[in-house]
Coordinates of C-alpha atoms in Angstrom, one line a residue:
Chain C
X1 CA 156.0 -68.6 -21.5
X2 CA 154.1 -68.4 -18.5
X3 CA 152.7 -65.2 -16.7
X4 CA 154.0 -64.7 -13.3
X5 CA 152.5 -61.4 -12.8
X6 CA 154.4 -58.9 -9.9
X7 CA 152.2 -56.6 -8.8
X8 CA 154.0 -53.1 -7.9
X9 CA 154.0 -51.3 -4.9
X10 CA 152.7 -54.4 -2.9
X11 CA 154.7 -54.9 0.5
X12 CA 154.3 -58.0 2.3
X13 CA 152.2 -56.0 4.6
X14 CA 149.9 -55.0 2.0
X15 CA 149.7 -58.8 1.0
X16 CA 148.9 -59.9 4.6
X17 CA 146.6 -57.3 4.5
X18 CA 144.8 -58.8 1.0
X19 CA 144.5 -62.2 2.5
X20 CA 143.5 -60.9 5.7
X21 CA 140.5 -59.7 3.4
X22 CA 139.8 -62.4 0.8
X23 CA 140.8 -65.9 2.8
X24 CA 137.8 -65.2 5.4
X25 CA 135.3 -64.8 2.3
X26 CA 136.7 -68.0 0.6
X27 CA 136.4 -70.1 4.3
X28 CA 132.8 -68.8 3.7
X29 CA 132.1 -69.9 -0.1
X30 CA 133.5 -73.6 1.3
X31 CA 131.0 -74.1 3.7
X32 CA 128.3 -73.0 1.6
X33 CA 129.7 -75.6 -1.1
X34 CA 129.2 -78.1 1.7
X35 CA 126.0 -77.4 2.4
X36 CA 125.1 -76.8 -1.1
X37 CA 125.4 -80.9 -1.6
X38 CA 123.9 -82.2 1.7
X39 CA 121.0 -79.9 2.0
X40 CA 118.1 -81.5 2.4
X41 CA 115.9 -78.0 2.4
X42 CA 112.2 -77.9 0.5
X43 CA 112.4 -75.8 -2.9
X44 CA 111.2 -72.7 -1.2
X45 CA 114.4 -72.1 0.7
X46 CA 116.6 -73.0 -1.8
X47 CA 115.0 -70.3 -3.9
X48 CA 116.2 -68.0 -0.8
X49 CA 119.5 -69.2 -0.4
X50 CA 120.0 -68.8 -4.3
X51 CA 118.9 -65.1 -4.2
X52 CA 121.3 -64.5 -1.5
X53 CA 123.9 -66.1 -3.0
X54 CA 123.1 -64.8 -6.4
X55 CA 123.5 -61.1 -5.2
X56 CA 126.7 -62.2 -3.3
X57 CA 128.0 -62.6 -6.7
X58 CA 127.0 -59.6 -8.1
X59 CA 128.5 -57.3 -5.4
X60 CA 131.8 -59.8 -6.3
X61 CA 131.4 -58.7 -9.8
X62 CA 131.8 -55.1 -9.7
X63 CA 135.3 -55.0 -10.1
X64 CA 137.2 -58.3 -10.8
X65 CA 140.4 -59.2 -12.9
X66 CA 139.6 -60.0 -16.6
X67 CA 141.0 -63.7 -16.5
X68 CA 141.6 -66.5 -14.2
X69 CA 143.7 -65.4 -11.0
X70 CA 147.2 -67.0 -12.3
X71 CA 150.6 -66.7 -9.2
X72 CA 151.0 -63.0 -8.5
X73 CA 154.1 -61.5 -6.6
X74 CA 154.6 -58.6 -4.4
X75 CA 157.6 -56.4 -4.6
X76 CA 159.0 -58.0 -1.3
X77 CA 158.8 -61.6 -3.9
X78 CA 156.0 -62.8 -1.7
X79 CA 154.3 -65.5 -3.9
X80 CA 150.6 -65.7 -4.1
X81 CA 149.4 -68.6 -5.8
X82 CA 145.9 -67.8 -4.4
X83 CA 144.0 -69.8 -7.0
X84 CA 145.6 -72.4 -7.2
X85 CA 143.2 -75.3 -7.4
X86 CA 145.0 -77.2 -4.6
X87 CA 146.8 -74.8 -2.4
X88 CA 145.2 -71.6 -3.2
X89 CA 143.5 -69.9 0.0
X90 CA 141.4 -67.6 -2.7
X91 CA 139.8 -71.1 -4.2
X92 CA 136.7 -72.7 -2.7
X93 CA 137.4 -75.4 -4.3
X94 CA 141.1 -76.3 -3.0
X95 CA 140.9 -78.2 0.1
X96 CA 143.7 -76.0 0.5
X97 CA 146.2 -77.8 1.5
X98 CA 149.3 -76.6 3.7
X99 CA 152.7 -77.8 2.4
X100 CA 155.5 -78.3 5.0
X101 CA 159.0 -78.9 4.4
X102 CA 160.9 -81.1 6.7
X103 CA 164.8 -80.8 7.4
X104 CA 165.6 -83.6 5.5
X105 CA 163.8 -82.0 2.0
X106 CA 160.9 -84.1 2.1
X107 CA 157.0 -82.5 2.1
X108 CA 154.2 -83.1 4.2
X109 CA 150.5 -82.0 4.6
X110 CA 147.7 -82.7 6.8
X111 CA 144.2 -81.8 5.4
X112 CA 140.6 -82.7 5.4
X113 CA 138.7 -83.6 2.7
X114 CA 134.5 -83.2 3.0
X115 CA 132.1 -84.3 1.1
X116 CA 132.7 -82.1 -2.0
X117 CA 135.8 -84.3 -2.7
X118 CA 133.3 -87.9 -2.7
X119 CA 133.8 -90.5 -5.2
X120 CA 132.8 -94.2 -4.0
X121 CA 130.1 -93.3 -1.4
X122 CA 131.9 -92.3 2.1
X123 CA 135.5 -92.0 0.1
X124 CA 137.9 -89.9 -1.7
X125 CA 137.1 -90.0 -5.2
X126 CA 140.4 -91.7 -7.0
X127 CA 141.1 -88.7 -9.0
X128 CA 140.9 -86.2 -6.0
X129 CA 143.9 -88.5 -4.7
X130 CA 145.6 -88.2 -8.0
X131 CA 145.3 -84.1 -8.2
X132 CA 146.4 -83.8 -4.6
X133 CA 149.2 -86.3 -5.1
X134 CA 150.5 -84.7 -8.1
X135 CA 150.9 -81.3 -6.5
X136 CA 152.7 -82.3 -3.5
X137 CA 155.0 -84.2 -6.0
X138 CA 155.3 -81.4 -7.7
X139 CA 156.3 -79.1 -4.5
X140 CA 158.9 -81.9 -3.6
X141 CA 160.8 -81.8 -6.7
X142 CA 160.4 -78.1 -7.1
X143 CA 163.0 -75.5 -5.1
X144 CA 162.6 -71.9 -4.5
X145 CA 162.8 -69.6 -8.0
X146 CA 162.3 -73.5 -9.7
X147 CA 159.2 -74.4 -10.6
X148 CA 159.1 -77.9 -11.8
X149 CA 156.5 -79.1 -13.5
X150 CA 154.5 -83.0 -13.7
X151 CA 156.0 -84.8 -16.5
X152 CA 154.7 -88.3 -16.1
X153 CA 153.1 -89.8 -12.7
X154 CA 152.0 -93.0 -11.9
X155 CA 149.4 -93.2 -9.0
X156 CA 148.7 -97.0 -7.3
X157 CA 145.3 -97.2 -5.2
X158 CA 146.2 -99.6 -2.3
X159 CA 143.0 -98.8 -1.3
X160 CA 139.7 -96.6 -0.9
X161 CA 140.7 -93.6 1.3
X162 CA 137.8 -93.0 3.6
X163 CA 136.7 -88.9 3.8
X164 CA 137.9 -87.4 6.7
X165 CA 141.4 -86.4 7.8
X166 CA 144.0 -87.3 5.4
X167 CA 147.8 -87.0 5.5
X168 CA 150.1 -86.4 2.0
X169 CA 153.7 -87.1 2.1
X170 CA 156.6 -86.9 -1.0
X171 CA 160.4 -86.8 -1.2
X172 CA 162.8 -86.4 -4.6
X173 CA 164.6 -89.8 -4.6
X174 CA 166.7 -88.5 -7.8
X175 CA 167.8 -86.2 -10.0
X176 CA 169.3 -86.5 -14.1
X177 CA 169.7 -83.2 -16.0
X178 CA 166.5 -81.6 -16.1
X179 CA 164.6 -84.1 -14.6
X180 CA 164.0 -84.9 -11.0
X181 CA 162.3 -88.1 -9.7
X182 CA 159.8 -87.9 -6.6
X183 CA 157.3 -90.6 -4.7
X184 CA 155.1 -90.0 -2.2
X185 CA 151.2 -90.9 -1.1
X186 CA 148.1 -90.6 1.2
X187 CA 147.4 -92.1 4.3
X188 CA 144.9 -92.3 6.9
X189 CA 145.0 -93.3 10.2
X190 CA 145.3 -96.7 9.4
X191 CA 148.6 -96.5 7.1
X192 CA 148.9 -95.8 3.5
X193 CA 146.1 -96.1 1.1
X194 CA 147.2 -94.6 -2.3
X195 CA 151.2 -94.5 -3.9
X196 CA 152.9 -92.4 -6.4
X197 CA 155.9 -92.0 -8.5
X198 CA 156.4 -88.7 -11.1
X199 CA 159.3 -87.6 -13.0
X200 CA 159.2 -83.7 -13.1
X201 CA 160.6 -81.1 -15.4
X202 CA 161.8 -78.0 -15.5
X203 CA 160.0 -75.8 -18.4
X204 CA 162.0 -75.2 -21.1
X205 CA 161.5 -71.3 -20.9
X206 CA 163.0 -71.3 -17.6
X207 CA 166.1 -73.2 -18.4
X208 CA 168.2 -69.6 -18.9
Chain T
X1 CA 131.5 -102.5 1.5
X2 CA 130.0 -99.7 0.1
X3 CA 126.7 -97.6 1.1
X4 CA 124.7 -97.3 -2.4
X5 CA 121.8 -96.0 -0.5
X6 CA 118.3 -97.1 -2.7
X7 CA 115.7 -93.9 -1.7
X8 CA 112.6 -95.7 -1.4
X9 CA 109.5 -94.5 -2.8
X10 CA 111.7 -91.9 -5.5
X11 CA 109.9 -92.1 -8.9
X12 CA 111.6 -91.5 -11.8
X13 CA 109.6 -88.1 -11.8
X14 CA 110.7 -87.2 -8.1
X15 CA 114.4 -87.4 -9.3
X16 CA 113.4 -85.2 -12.1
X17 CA 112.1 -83.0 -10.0
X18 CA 114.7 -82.9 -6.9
X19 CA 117.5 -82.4 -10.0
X20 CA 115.2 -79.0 -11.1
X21 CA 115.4 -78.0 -7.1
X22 CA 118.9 -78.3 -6.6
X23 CA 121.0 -77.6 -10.1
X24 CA 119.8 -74.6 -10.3
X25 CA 121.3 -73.8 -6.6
X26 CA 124.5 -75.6 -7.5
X27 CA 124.8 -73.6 -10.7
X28 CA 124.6 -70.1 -8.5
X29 CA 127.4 -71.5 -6.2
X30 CA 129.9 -72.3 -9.2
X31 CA 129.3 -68.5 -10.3
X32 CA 130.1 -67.6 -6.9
X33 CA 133.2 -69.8 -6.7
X34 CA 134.9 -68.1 -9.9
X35 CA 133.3 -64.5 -8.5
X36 CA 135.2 -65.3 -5.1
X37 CA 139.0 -65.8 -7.0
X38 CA 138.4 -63.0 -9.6
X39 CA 136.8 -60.4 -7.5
X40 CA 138.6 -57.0 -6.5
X41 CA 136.3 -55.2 -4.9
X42 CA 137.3 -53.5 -1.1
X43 CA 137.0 -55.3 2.3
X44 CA 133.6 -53.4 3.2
X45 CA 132.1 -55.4 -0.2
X46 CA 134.1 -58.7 0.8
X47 CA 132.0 -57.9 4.1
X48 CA 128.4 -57.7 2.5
X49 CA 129.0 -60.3 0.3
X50 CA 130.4 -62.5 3.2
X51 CA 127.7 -61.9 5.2
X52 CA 124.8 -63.0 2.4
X53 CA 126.7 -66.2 2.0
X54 CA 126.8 -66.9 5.7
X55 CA 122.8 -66.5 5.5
X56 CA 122.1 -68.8 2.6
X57 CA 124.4 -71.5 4.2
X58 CA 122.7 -71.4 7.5
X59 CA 119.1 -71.2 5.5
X60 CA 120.6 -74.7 3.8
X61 CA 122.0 -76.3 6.8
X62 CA 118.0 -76.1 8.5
X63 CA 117.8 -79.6 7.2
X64 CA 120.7 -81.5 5.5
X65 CA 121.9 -85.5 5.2
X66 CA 124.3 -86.2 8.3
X67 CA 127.2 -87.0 6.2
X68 CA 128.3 -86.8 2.4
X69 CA 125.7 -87.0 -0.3
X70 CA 126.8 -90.8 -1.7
X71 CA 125.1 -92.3 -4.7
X72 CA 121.2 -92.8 -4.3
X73 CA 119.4 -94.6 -6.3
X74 CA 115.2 -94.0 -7.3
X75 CA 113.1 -96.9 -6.9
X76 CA 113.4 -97.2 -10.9
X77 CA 117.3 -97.6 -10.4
X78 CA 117.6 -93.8 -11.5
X79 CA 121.7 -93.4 -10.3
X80 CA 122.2 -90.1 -8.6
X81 CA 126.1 -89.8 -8.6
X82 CA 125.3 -85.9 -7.5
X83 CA 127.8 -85.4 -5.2
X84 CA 130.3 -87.2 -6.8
X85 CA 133.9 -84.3 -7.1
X86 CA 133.8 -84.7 -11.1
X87 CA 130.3 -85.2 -12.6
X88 CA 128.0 -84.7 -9.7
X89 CA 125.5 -82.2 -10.3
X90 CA 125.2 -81.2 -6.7
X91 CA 129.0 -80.4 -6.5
X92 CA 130.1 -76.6 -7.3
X93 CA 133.2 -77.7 -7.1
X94 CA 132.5 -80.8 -10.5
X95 CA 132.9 -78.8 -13.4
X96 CA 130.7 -81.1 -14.1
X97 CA 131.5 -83.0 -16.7
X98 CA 128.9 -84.7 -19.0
X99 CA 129.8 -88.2 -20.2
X100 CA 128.4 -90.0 -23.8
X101 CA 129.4 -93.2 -24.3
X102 CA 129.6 -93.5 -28.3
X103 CA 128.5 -96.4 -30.5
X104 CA 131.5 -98.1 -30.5
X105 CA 132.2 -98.1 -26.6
X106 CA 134.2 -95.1 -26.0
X107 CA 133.4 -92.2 -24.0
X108 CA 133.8 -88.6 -24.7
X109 CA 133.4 -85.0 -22.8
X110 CA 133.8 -81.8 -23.3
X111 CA 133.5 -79.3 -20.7
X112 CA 135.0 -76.1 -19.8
X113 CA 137.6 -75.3 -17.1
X114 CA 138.0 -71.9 -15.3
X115 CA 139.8 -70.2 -13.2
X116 CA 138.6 -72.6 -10.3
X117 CA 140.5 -75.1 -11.9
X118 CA 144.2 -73.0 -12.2
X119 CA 147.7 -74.4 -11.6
X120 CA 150.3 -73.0 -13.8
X121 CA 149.1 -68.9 -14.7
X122 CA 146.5 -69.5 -17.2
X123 CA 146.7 -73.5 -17.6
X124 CA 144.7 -76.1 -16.0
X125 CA 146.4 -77.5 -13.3
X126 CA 148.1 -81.3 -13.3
X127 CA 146.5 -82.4 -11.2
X128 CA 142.9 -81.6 -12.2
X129 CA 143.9 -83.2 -15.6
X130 CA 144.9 -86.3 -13.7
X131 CA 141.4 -86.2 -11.8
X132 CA 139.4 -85.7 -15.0
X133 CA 141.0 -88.4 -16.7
X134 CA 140.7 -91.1 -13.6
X135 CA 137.2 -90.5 -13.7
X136 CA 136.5 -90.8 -17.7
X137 CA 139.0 -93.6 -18.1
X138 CA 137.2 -95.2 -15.2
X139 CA 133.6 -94.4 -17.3
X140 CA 135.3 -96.3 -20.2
X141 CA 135.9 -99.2 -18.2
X142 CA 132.8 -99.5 -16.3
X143 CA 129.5 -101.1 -17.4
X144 CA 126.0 -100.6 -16.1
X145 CA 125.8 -102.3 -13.0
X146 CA 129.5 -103.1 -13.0
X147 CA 131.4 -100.0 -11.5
X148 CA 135.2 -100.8 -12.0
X149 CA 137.5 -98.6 -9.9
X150 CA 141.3 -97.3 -10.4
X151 CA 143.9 -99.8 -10.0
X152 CA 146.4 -97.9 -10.8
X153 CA 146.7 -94.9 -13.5
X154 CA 149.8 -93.5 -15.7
X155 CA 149.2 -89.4 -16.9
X156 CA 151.9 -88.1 -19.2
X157 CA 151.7 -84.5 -19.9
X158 CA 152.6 -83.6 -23.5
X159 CA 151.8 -79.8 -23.0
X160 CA 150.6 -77.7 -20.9
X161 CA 146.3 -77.4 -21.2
X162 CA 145.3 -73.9 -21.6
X163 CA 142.0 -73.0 -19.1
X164 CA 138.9 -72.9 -21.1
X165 CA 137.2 -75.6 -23.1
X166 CA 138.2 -79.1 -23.3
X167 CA 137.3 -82.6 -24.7
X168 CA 138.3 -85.7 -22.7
X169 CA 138.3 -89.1 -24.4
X170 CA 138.5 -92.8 -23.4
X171 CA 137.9 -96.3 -24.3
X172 CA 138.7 -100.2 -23.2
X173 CA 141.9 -101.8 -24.9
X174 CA 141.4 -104.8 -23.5
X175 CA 139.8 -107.2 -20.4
X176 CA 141.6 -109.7 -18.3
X177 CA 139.9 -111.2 -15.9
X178 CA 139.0 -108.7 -13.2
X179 CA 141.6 -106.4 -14.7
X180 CA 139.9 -103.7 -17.3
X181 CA 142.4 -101.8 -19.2
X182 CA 141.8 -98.7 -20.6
X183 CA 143.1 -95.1 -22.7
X184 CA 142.7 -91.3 -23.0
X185 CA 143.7 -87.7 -23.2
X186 CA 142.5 -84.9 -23.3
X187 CA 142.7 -81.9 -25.8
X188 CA 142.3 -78.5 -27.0
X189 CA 141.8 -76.7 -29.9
X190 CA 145.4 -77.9 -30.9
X191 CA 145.3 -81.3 -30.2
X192 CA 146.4 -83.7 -27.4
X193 CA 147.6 -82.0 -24.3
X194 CA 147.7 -85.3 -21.6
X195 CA 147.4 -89.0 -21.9
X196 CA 146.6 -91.4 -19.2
X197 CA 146.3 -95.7 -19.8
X198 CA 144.9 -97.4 -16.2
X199 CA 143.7 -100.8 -15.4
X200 CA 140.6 -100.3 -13.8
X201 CA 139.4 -103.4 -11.3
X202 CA 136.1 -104.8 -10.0
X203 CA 136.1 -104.7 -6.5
X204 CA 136.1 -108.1 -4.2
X205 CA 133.1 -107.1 -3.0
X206 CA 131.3 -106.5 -6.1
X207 CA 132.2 -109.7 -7.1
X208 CA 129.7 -112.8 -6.7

């Protein structure tokens, strides 16, 4: 069973309020990843940077959670899945991406993915498509109060998708008991480059 | 095709010595990351800390590459895959994974996975395990001086992989033609969590 943590006394103000906080501290830690890989700066100010950075940390560090940040809830039900590796907006390391959903059930998102996402030189790195396509699968087959979860998914690679601006779609094309079916993939501006197809499940600890 | 930039004049000492510059950076901002999604101290901390960050990253930006980092090469053919989203050593956000290739041909990993690397509360995220497991499946189906990239990849998930350490195996079943076609999973403690089988595929360009 799973932990979905809901924190008490927490009103959806006081959790606009938290991200109001945290999100501009994250945008921070994202450039500074990006800069971390295309610096081209002499040893003596990357010593700098890392003291800097190093005592950043620390003043992080004086009061933290014991574990990983897992998807906590206020008491209005506001969902925070802020560490989330693809959506969460307390996770430099999620691009993060912004789910839509369109009338018609489907799910759309519009991102850009730097150089910290690079496989082939100047390109996505294959499985940076597969993470990000296996989420928004994921958030197409899911509803609210049902989580579903990857069972298996198939990703195609049409072709290399270049970095830059990059577009995710998915839609549920069925559904059989517990199992829903969805597709989706990436495109640039030049059409789609990478497919996929996932069947997704709802836990068994949440079939009550 | 793609940009494999060749440094000139980069002895196999100078990429020694460029690594010892800039993993130790790299290293500070992967603390930072995990400080950044665990960290519950107030705004006016968020503040300070924000502020250092923004310092370090403008001391690194001084002098930096105009785009992403690629993979350079020393004059000895010393491969620098540092930005690269999985293994580079230059990427906070690469756990980074470490990659032996075993007598018989297969590769094997283990690495550790934090809270940077969340989906489910606790539990590595999907889609990273899809990600890990395109890039070592990929490893298992490349040779040196032969990169084969994904054709197309298949990841069932058996259980849910808890955050913390984890191996990652792959090897070759079999070659057809351009077509490579390889195996893997990855596991904890337990045993097998996912498994993924891919054909990997030379590119056109890397062909003659």
């Amino acid at each position: 069973m799973l932990d979905y943590t809901r924190v008490e006394n927490l009103s959806a103000a006081d959790v606009q309020r938290l991200r109001a906080v945290y999100e501009p501290l994250t945008t921070s830690v994202r450039d500074l990843v990006d800069a971390t890989i295309r610096t081209e700066v002499d040893a003596d100010a990357v010593a700098a940077a890392t003291a800097e950075i190093d005592s950043a940390t620390a003043r992080l560090r004086v009061k933290q959670r014991d574990r990983s940040f897992g998807i906590q809830f206020g008491a209005d039900g506001d969902s925070m899945p802020w560490g989330n590796a693809v959506i969460g907006v307390r996770n430099p390391t999620a691009p993060p991406l912004v789910i839509r959903r369109m009338p018609d059930g489907s799910v759309t998102s519009d991102f850009y993915l730097g150089a910290a996402f690079e496989g082939p030189p100047g390109h996505v790195h294959g499985g940076v498509s597969a993470m990000i396509l296996d989420h928004v699968l994921g958030d197409a087959a899911s509803t609210p109060g049902k989580h579903r979860l990857t069972g298996t998914i198939t990703v195609r690679y049409r072709r290399l998708t270049p970095l830059g601006r990059v577009r995710a779609e998915a839609r549920v094309t069925r559904s059989e008991g517990f199992k829903t079916y969805a597709i989706g993939h990436l495109a640039d501006d030049e059409g789609v480059t990478v497919e996929a197809e996932g069947v997704f499940i709802e836990p068994r600890w949440a079939r009550d």
